[in-house]
Short mmCIF file of C-alpha atoms and ligand atoms in Angstrom, two decimals:
data_model
loop_
_atom_site.label_atom_id
_atom_site.label_comp_id
_atom_site.label_asym_id
_atom_site.label_seq_id
_atom_site.Cartn_x
_atom_site.Cartn_y
_atom_site.Cartn_z
CA MET A 1 45.89 85.17 70.81
CA GLN A 2 44.26 88.58 70.99
CA GLU A 3 42.52 87.68 74.22
CA VAL A 4 45.70 86.31 75.74
CA LEU A 5 47.53 89.52 74.84
CA GLN A 6 44.94 91.61 76.64
CA ARG A 7 45.19 89.49 79.76
CA LEU A 8 49.01 89.64 79.69
CA GLU A 9 48.83 93.40 79.52
CA LYS A 10 46.76 93.60 82.70
CA ILE A 11 48.97 91.33 84.80
CA ASP A 12 51.08 93.28 87.34
CA ASN A 13 52.71 90.56 89.43
CA LEU A 14 54.75 87.40 88.93
CA GLU A 15 52.22 85.09 90.62
CA ASP A 16 49.39 85.96 88.20
CA LEU A 17 51.83 85.59 85.31
CA GLU A 18 52.69 82.08 86.48
CA SER A 19 48.96 81.15 86.66
CA LEU A 20 48.46 82.33 83.09
CA ARG A 21 51.51 80.32 81.98
CA ILE A 22 50.08 77.17 83.54
CA GLU A 23 46.66 77.84 82.07
CA ILE A 24 48.11 77.97 78.55
CA LEU A 25 51.29 75.87 78.59
CA GLY A 26 50.65 73.54 81.53
CA LYS A 27 50.23 69.77 81.15
CA LYS A 28 46.46 70.12 81.09
CA GLY A 29 46.56 73.61 79.58
CA ILE A 30 44.80 75.00 76.56
CA LEU A 31 47.66 74.20 74.18
CA ALA A 32 48.01 70.64 75.42
CA GLN A 33 44.29 70.11 74.72
CA GLN A 34 44.67 71.52 71.20
CA PHE A 35 47.60 69.17 70.55
CA ILE A 36 45.35 66.22 71.53
CA LYS A 37 42.92 67.35 68.84
CA LEU A 38 45.68 66.86 66.24
CA LYS A 39 44.85 63.19 65.98
CA ASP A 40 41.45 64.10 64.40
CA PHE A 41 43.23 65.68 61.41
CA GLN A 42 44.85 63.99 58.40
CA GLY A 43 47.50 64.81 55.83
CA GLU A 44 48.10 68.43 54.81
CA ALA A 45 45.46 69.78 57.22
CA LYS A 46 47.21 68.05 60.14
CA LYS A 47 50.49 69.57 59.13
CA ILE A 48 49.04 73.09 58.91
CA PHE A 49 47.28 72.80 62.26
CA ALA A 50 50.44 71.54 63.93
CA GLN A 51 52.41 74.41 62.49
CA GLU A 52 49.84 76.91 63.75
CA LEU A 53 49.95 75.45 67.24
CA ASN A 54 53.76 75.58 67.34
CA THR A 55 53.88 79.19 66.13
CA TYR A 56 51.32 80.13 68.74
CA LYS A 57 53.34 78.39 71.44
CA GLU A 58 56.57 80.12 70.47
CA GLU A 59 54.98 83.56 70.33
CA PHE A 60 53.36 83.09 73.68
CA GLU A 61 56.62 81.92 75.25
CA THR A 62 58.43 85.01 73.97
CA LEU A 63 55.76 87.34 75.30
CA LEU A 64 55.84 85.53 78.62
CA MET A 65 59.60 85.93 78.92
CA GLU A 66 59.48 89.65 78.16
CA LYS A 67 56.71 90.25 80.66
CA LYS A 68 58.58 88.27 83.31
CA ALA A 69 61.71 90.37 82.84
CA THR A 70 59.79 93.66 83.18
CA LEU A 71 57.98 92.46 86.28
CA SER A 72 61.15 91.17 88.02
CA GLN A 73 62.91 94.43 87.40
CA ALA A 74 60.01 96.47 88.75
CA GLN A 75 59.88 94.22 91.80
CA MET A 76 63.62 94.72 92.43
CA HIS A 77 63.33 98.50 92.14
CA ALA A 78 60.46 98.53 94.59
CA LYS A 79 62.47 96.43 97.04
CA LEU A 80 65.58 98.64 96.74
CA ALA A 81 63.53 101.78 97.30
CA GLN A 82 62.15 100.27 100.48
CA GLU A 83 65.53 99.09 101.77
CA SER A 84 67.45 102.30 101.11
CA LEU A 85 70.13 103.01 103.74
CA ASP A 86 71.63 106.28 104.85
CA ALA A 87 75.40 106.00 104.46
CA SER A 88 75.93 109.34 106.18
CA LEU A 89 74.38 108.09 109.39
CA PHE A 90 76.81 107.67 112.33
CA THR A 91 77.02 104.17 113.71
CA THR A 92 79.92 103.99 116.17
CA LEU A 93 81.89 106.90 117.53
CA ARG A 94 85.26 105.19 117.63
CA PRO A 95 88.09 107.66 116.93
CA LYS A 96 89.79 107.19 113.59
CA SER A 97 93.43 106.13 113.63
CA GLU A 98 96.17 106.30 111.04
CA GLY A 99 98.38 103.96 113.08
CA HIS A 100 101.23 104.65 115.47
CA PRO A 101 103.90 107.03 114.08
CA ILE A 102 106.58 104.33 114.45
CA MET A 103 104.50 101.89 112.42
CA GLN A 104 103.72 104.57 109.83
CA THR A 105 107.45 105.18 109.40
CA MET A 106 108.17 101.45 109.36
CA ASP A 107 105.51 100.94 106.66
CA ARG A 108 107.04 103.66 104.51
CA ILE A 109 110.52 102.11 104.83
CA ILE A 110 109.18 98.65 104.01
CA GLU A 111 107.23 100.04 101.05
CA PHE A 112 110.42 101.39 99.49
CA PHE A 113 112.34 98.14 99.77
CA VAL A 114 109.46 95.90 98.73
CA ASN A 115 109.16 98.02 95.58
CA MET A 116 112.88 97.35 95.08
CA ASP A 117 112.15 93.63 95.16
CA PHE A 118 113.41 92.90 98.71
CA SER A 119 111.63 90.14 100.64
CA ILE A 120 110.63 90.56 104.28
CA GLN A 121 112.25 88.22 106.83
CA ASP A 122 111.57 87.65 110.49
CA GLY A 123 113.48 86.20 113.43
CA PRO A 124 113.07 85.56 117.17
CA LEU A 125 113.33 88.39 119.73
CA ILE A 126 115.01 86.06 122.21
CA GLU A 127 118.22 85.10 120.45
CA ASP A 128 121.22 82.92 121.18
CA ASP A 129 124.75 84.21 121.40
CA PHE A 130 125.73 82.64 118.09
CA HIS A 131 123.17 84.48 115.94
CA ASN A 132 123.33 87.84 117.74
CA PHE A 133 127.14 88.00 118.11
CA GLU A 134 129.38 85.06 117.26
CA ALA A 135 128.32 84.51 113.63
CA LEU A 136 128.57 88.26 113.06
CA ASN A 137 132.27 88.26 113.90
CA LEU A 138 131.72 89.34 117.49
CA PRO A 139 133.35 86.54 119.52
CA ALA A 140 133.11 86.44 123.32
CA TYR A 141 135.09 89.22 125.03
CA HIS A 142 135.34 91.16 121.78
CA PRO A 143 135.41 94.81 122.84
CA ALA A 144 132.83 95.72 120.19
CA ARG A 145 130.20 93.85 122.23
CA ASP A 146 130.26 96.84 124.55
CA MET A 147 128.73 98.91 121.74
CA GLN A 148 125.50 97.10 122.49
CA ASP A 149 124.34 96.98 126.12
CA THR A 150 122.72 93.61 126.21
CA PHE A 151 119.90 92.15 128.32
CA TYR A 152 121.00 88.58 129.13
CA PHE A 153 119.03 85.51 130.20
CA LYS A 154 120.60 82.35 131.61
CA ASP A 155 122.32 79.90 129.22
CA SER A 156 123.74 82.62 126.95
CA MET A 157 120.30 83.53 125.64
CA LEU A 158 119.60 87.24 125.25
CA LEU A 159 117.17 89.84 123.89
CA ARG A 160 118.45 90.61 120.43
CA THR A 161 120.35 93.90 120.38
CA HIS A 162 119.92 94.44 116.65
CA THR A 163 118.14 92.92 113.64
CA SER A 164 121.43 91.61 112.21
CA PRO A 165 120.83 88.04 113.55
CA VAL A 166 118.05 87.81 110.95
CA GLN A 167 120.80 88.20 108.30
CA VAL A 168 122.46 85.11 109.76
CA ARG A 169 119.23 83.12 109.95
CA THR A 170 118.30 84.02 106.39
CA MET A 171 121.75 83.00 105.11
CA GLU A 172 121.43 79.68 106.97
CA ASN A 173 118.12 78.93 105.26
CA SER A 174 118.16 80.42 101.77
CA SER A 175 119.80 79.98 98.43
CA LEU A 176 121.25 82.82 96.37
CA PRO A 177 120.46 85.50 95.50
CA ILE A 178 119.40 86.88 98.89
CA ARG A 179 117.65 90.23 98.87
CA MET A 180 115.91 90.83 102.17
CA ILE A 181 114.92 93.31 104.82
CA ALA A 182 114.18 92.44 108.45
CA PRO A 183 112.02 94.95 110.31
CA GLY A 184 111.47 94.41 114.02
CA SER A 185 111.97 95.38 117.64
CA VAL A 186 115.37 95.21 119.36
CA PHE A 187 116.49 95.77 122.96
CA ARG A 188 119.36 97.57 124.71
CA ARG A 189 119.99 98.82 128.22
CA ASP A 190 119.59 102.47 127.43
CA TYR A 191 117.11 105.17 128.41
CA ASP A 192 117.31 108.89 127.68
CA LEU A 193 116.04 111.55 125.27
CA THR A 194 117.09 109.58 122.21
CA HIS A 195 117.17 105.99 123.52
CA SER A 196 114.55 103.57 124.76
CA PRO A 197 115.23 99.99 126.03
CA MET A 198 113.00 98.70 123.25
CA PHE A 199 113.17 100.25 119.80
CA HIS A 200 112.85 99.24 116.17
CA GLN A 201 115.31 98.59 113.40
CA VAL A 202 115.15 97.66 109.75
CA GLU A 203 118.01 95.52 108.52
CA GLY A 204 118.89 95.01 104.88
CA LEU A 205 121.00 92.31 103.24
CA VAL A 206 121.86 91.49 99.64
CA VAL A 207 124.06 88.52 98.78
CA ASP A 208 124.90 87.32 95.30
CA SER A 209 127.86 86.28 93.15
CA LYS A 210 130.94 88.50 93.42
CA ASP A 211 130.37 90.39 90.17
CA LYS A 212 126.85 91.40 91.18
CA VAL A 213 127.25 93.13 94.57
CA ASN A 214 129.55 96.01 95.40
CA PHE A 215 129.74 99.22 97.40
CA ALA A 216 128.45 101.30 94.48
CA ASN A 217 125.19 99.28 94.49
CA LEU A 218 124.84 99.87 98.22
CA LYS A 219 125.50 103.59 97.89
CA TYR A 220 123.04 103.93 95.04
CA ILE A 221 120.14 102.21 96.78
CA LEU A 222 120.69 104.00 100.10
CA GLU A 223 120.84 107.42 98.45
CA ASP A 224 117.63 106.65 96.60
CA PHE A 225 116.05 105.44 99.85
CA LEU A 226 117.09 108.48 101.92
CA HIS A 227 115.73 110.86 99.30
CA TYR A 228 112.47 108.88 99.37
CA MET A 229 112.27 109.28 103.16
CA PHE A 230 113.60 112.80 103.70
CA GLY A 231 113.15 114.54 100.36
CA ASP A 232 115.76 116.96 99.18
CA VAL A 233 118.67 116.37 101.59
CA ARG A 234 122.41 116.08 101.03
CA ILE A 235 123.92 112.69 101.83
CA ARG A 236 127.42 111.65 102.87
CA PHE A 237 129.08 108.31 103.59
CA ARG A 238 131.54 108.43 106.48
CA SER A 239 134.01 105.62 107.05
CA SER A 240 133.17 103.67 110.23
CA PHE A 241 133.49 100.30 111.94
CA PHE A 242 131.17 97.31 112.41
CA PRO A 243 132.62 93.85 113.04
CA PHE A 244 130.30 92.27 110.47
CA THR A 245 131.03 94.65 107.58
CA GLU A 246 134.31 95.61 105.96
CA PRO A 247 134.58 98.31 104.74
CA SER A 248 131.90 99.94 106.87
CA ALA A 249 130.27 103.34 106.70
CA GLU A 250 127.85 105.50 108.59
CA VAL A 251 125.51 107.58 106.49
CA ASP A 252 124.62 111.18 107.34
CA ILE A 253 121.96 113.46 105.88
CA SER A 254 122.14 117.24 106.00
CA CYS A 255 120.30 118.41 109.14
CA VAL A 256 116.55 118.57 108.49
CA PHE A 257 116.13 121.23 111.20
CA CYS A 258 118.69 123.82 110.07
CA LYS A 259 119.25 122.62 106.48
CA GLY A 260 122.93 122.13 107.29
CA GLU A 261 123.55 125.57 108.79
CA GLY A 262 124.36 124.08 112.19
CA CYS A 263 121.98 123.91 115.17
CA ARG A 264 121.56 122.27 118.57
CA VAL A 265 120.03 119.06 117.12
CA CYS A 266 122.99 118.38 114.80
CA SER A 267 125.50 119.61 117.43
CA HIS A 268 126.37 122.44 115.04
CA THR A 269 127.84 120.03 112.50
CA GLY A 270 125.04 120.42 109.91
CA TRP A 271 124.82 116.61 109.62
CA LEU A 272 122.65 113.90 111.19
CA GLU A 273 123.69 110.25 111.27
CA VAL A 274 120.87 107.99 110.07
CA LEU A 275 122.21 104.52 109.32
CA GLY A 276 125.08 102.05 109.37
CA CYS A 277 126.15 99.91 106.43
CA GLY A 278 128.96 98.13 104.65
CA ILE A 279 130.16 95.21 102.60
CA VAL A 280 129.55 91.94 104.45
CA ASN A 281 132.76 90.86 106.20
CA GLN A 282 134.31 87.72 104.68
CA LYS A 283 134.49 86.27 108.23
CA VAL A 284 130.67 86.25 108.38
CA PHE A 285 130.55 84.25 105.13
CA ASP A 286 133.25 81.90 106.48
CA ASN A 287 131.20 81.27 109.63
CA LEU A 288 128.28 80.19 107.46
CA SER A 289 130.37 78.34 104.83
CA TYR A 290 129.43 80.65 101.99
CA GLU A 291 132.04 80.72 99.23
CA ASP A 292 132.71 83.08 96.32
CA VAL A 293 129.92 85.50 97.19
CA SER A 294 129.70 89.16 97.95
CA GLY A 295 127.13 91.05 99.98
CA TYR A 296 126.12 94.38 101.38
CA ALA A 297 124.19 95.10 104.55
CA PHE A 298 122.66 98.07 106.30
CA GLY A 299 120.76 98.76 109.47
CA LEU A 300 118.74 101.72 110.68
CA GLY A 301 116.72 102.83 113.70
CA VAL A 302 113.06 103.49 112.94
CA GLU A 303 112.54 105.80 115.97
CA ARG A 304 115.35 108.02 114.76
CA PHE A 305 113.75 108.27 111.32
CA ALA A 306 110.34 109.05 112.84
CA MET A 307 111.87 111.72 115.11
CA LEU A 308 113.51 113.45 112.17
CA ILE A 309 110.47 113.19 109.91
CA HIS A 310 108.09 114.54 112.57
CA ARG A 311 110.62 116.85 114.32
CA ILE A 312 110.19 115.21 117.72
CA ASN A 313 112.92 115.77 120.32
CA ASP A 314 112.03 113.19 122.98
CA LEU A 315 111.95 109.62 121.69
CA ARG A 316 110.15 108.46 124.81
CA SER A 317 106.97 110.30 123.81
CA PHE A 318 106.40 107.55 121.21
CA PHE A 319 105.95 105.00 123.98
CA GLU A 320 104.09 106.94 126.63
CA THR A 321 100.72 106.14 125.02
CA ASP A 322 99.52 109.69 125.55
CA LEU A 323 96.72 110.00 123.00
CA ARG A 324 97.11 113.80 122.87
CA VAL A 325 100.57 113.22 121.43
CA LEU A 326 99.76 110.25 119.22
CA GLU A 327 96.62 111.82 117.73
CA GLN A 328 98.74 114.47 116.04
CA PHE A 329 100.01 111.97 113.47
N1 LIG B 401 123.52 96.16 113.42
C1 LIG B 401 124.08 97.49 113.40
C2 LIG B 401 123.61 98.24 114.65
O1 LIG B 401 122.65 97.82 115.26
C3 LIG B 401 123.68 98.26 112.19
C4 LIG B 401 124.27 97.68 110.93
C5 LIG B 401 123.60 96.70 110.22
C6 LIG B 401 125.48 98.15 110.45
C7 LIG B 401 124.14 96.18 109.06
C8 LIG B 401 126.03 97.64 109.31
C9 LIG B 401 125.36 96.66 108.61
O2 LIG B 401 124.14 99.24 115.02
#
């Protein structure tokens, strides 16, 4: 054993260790040969010799295992030292991006409502008349259709003018309770400082039994939401009209530019309109054969939010892909 110990000590790689293992424990190894000799012994002597051999075997195996562990570890350290990489080294010089300001704003809006347990729903950009207008209590020749300058295709197909058709599609396909938002792009024939023919909205809809949904719930969640987006602003609900909600309201925040003092941006009123909302009109439920339910809905323009958050006065700069502008976000 003493001799074996000395040899073990000197070994400094796994290959030599393996040779030693075979020499001692292998099929034709030293131990195997000793075990053959067992047959020459009898009785008590045989027993003692066998015991000695087994003890020797166990001890050697333990030593072998320990040595193997030390050697593997040393080998790994050596390898890591060789392969070290410099994480501070530049690889590509691609400019870093935090995303487009519209998408940043959209993400923040979505984050709020997802935390409030709203699901995210999607719908087609090319809509039919029923989903964009008819089901929302906007029949043909209804004067309120003029509120939304529509791009039409043939066969009464159109580019959706708002995200409200996703309300209709969700109600067609879901069971109660419904608690959804629909973020997405919408289209209107409009182009000036504050309008672009393509812009983004986030729609919200909650439908449940009559005792569970009312205007107070709507007011509470929108106030919470607007404080989340704009910080410490005052909020007011102003009575308004949408064909698909009754009663309807528009929501204003105190002007973020002049803090309500009155300035050019808020037309010296001290208030900025930021979203439309209301209790879902019973006619909408009738159109979709929903009975004994109540709902609230709201819709907002993402560009408008982004303009107010970043104090931008020309909406079109979001879409001009001028990196000098976009890189500021
Ligand atoms: N769809 C309306 C618009 O585009 C906004 C809205 C949505 C108002 C839901 C009330 C309820 O102007």
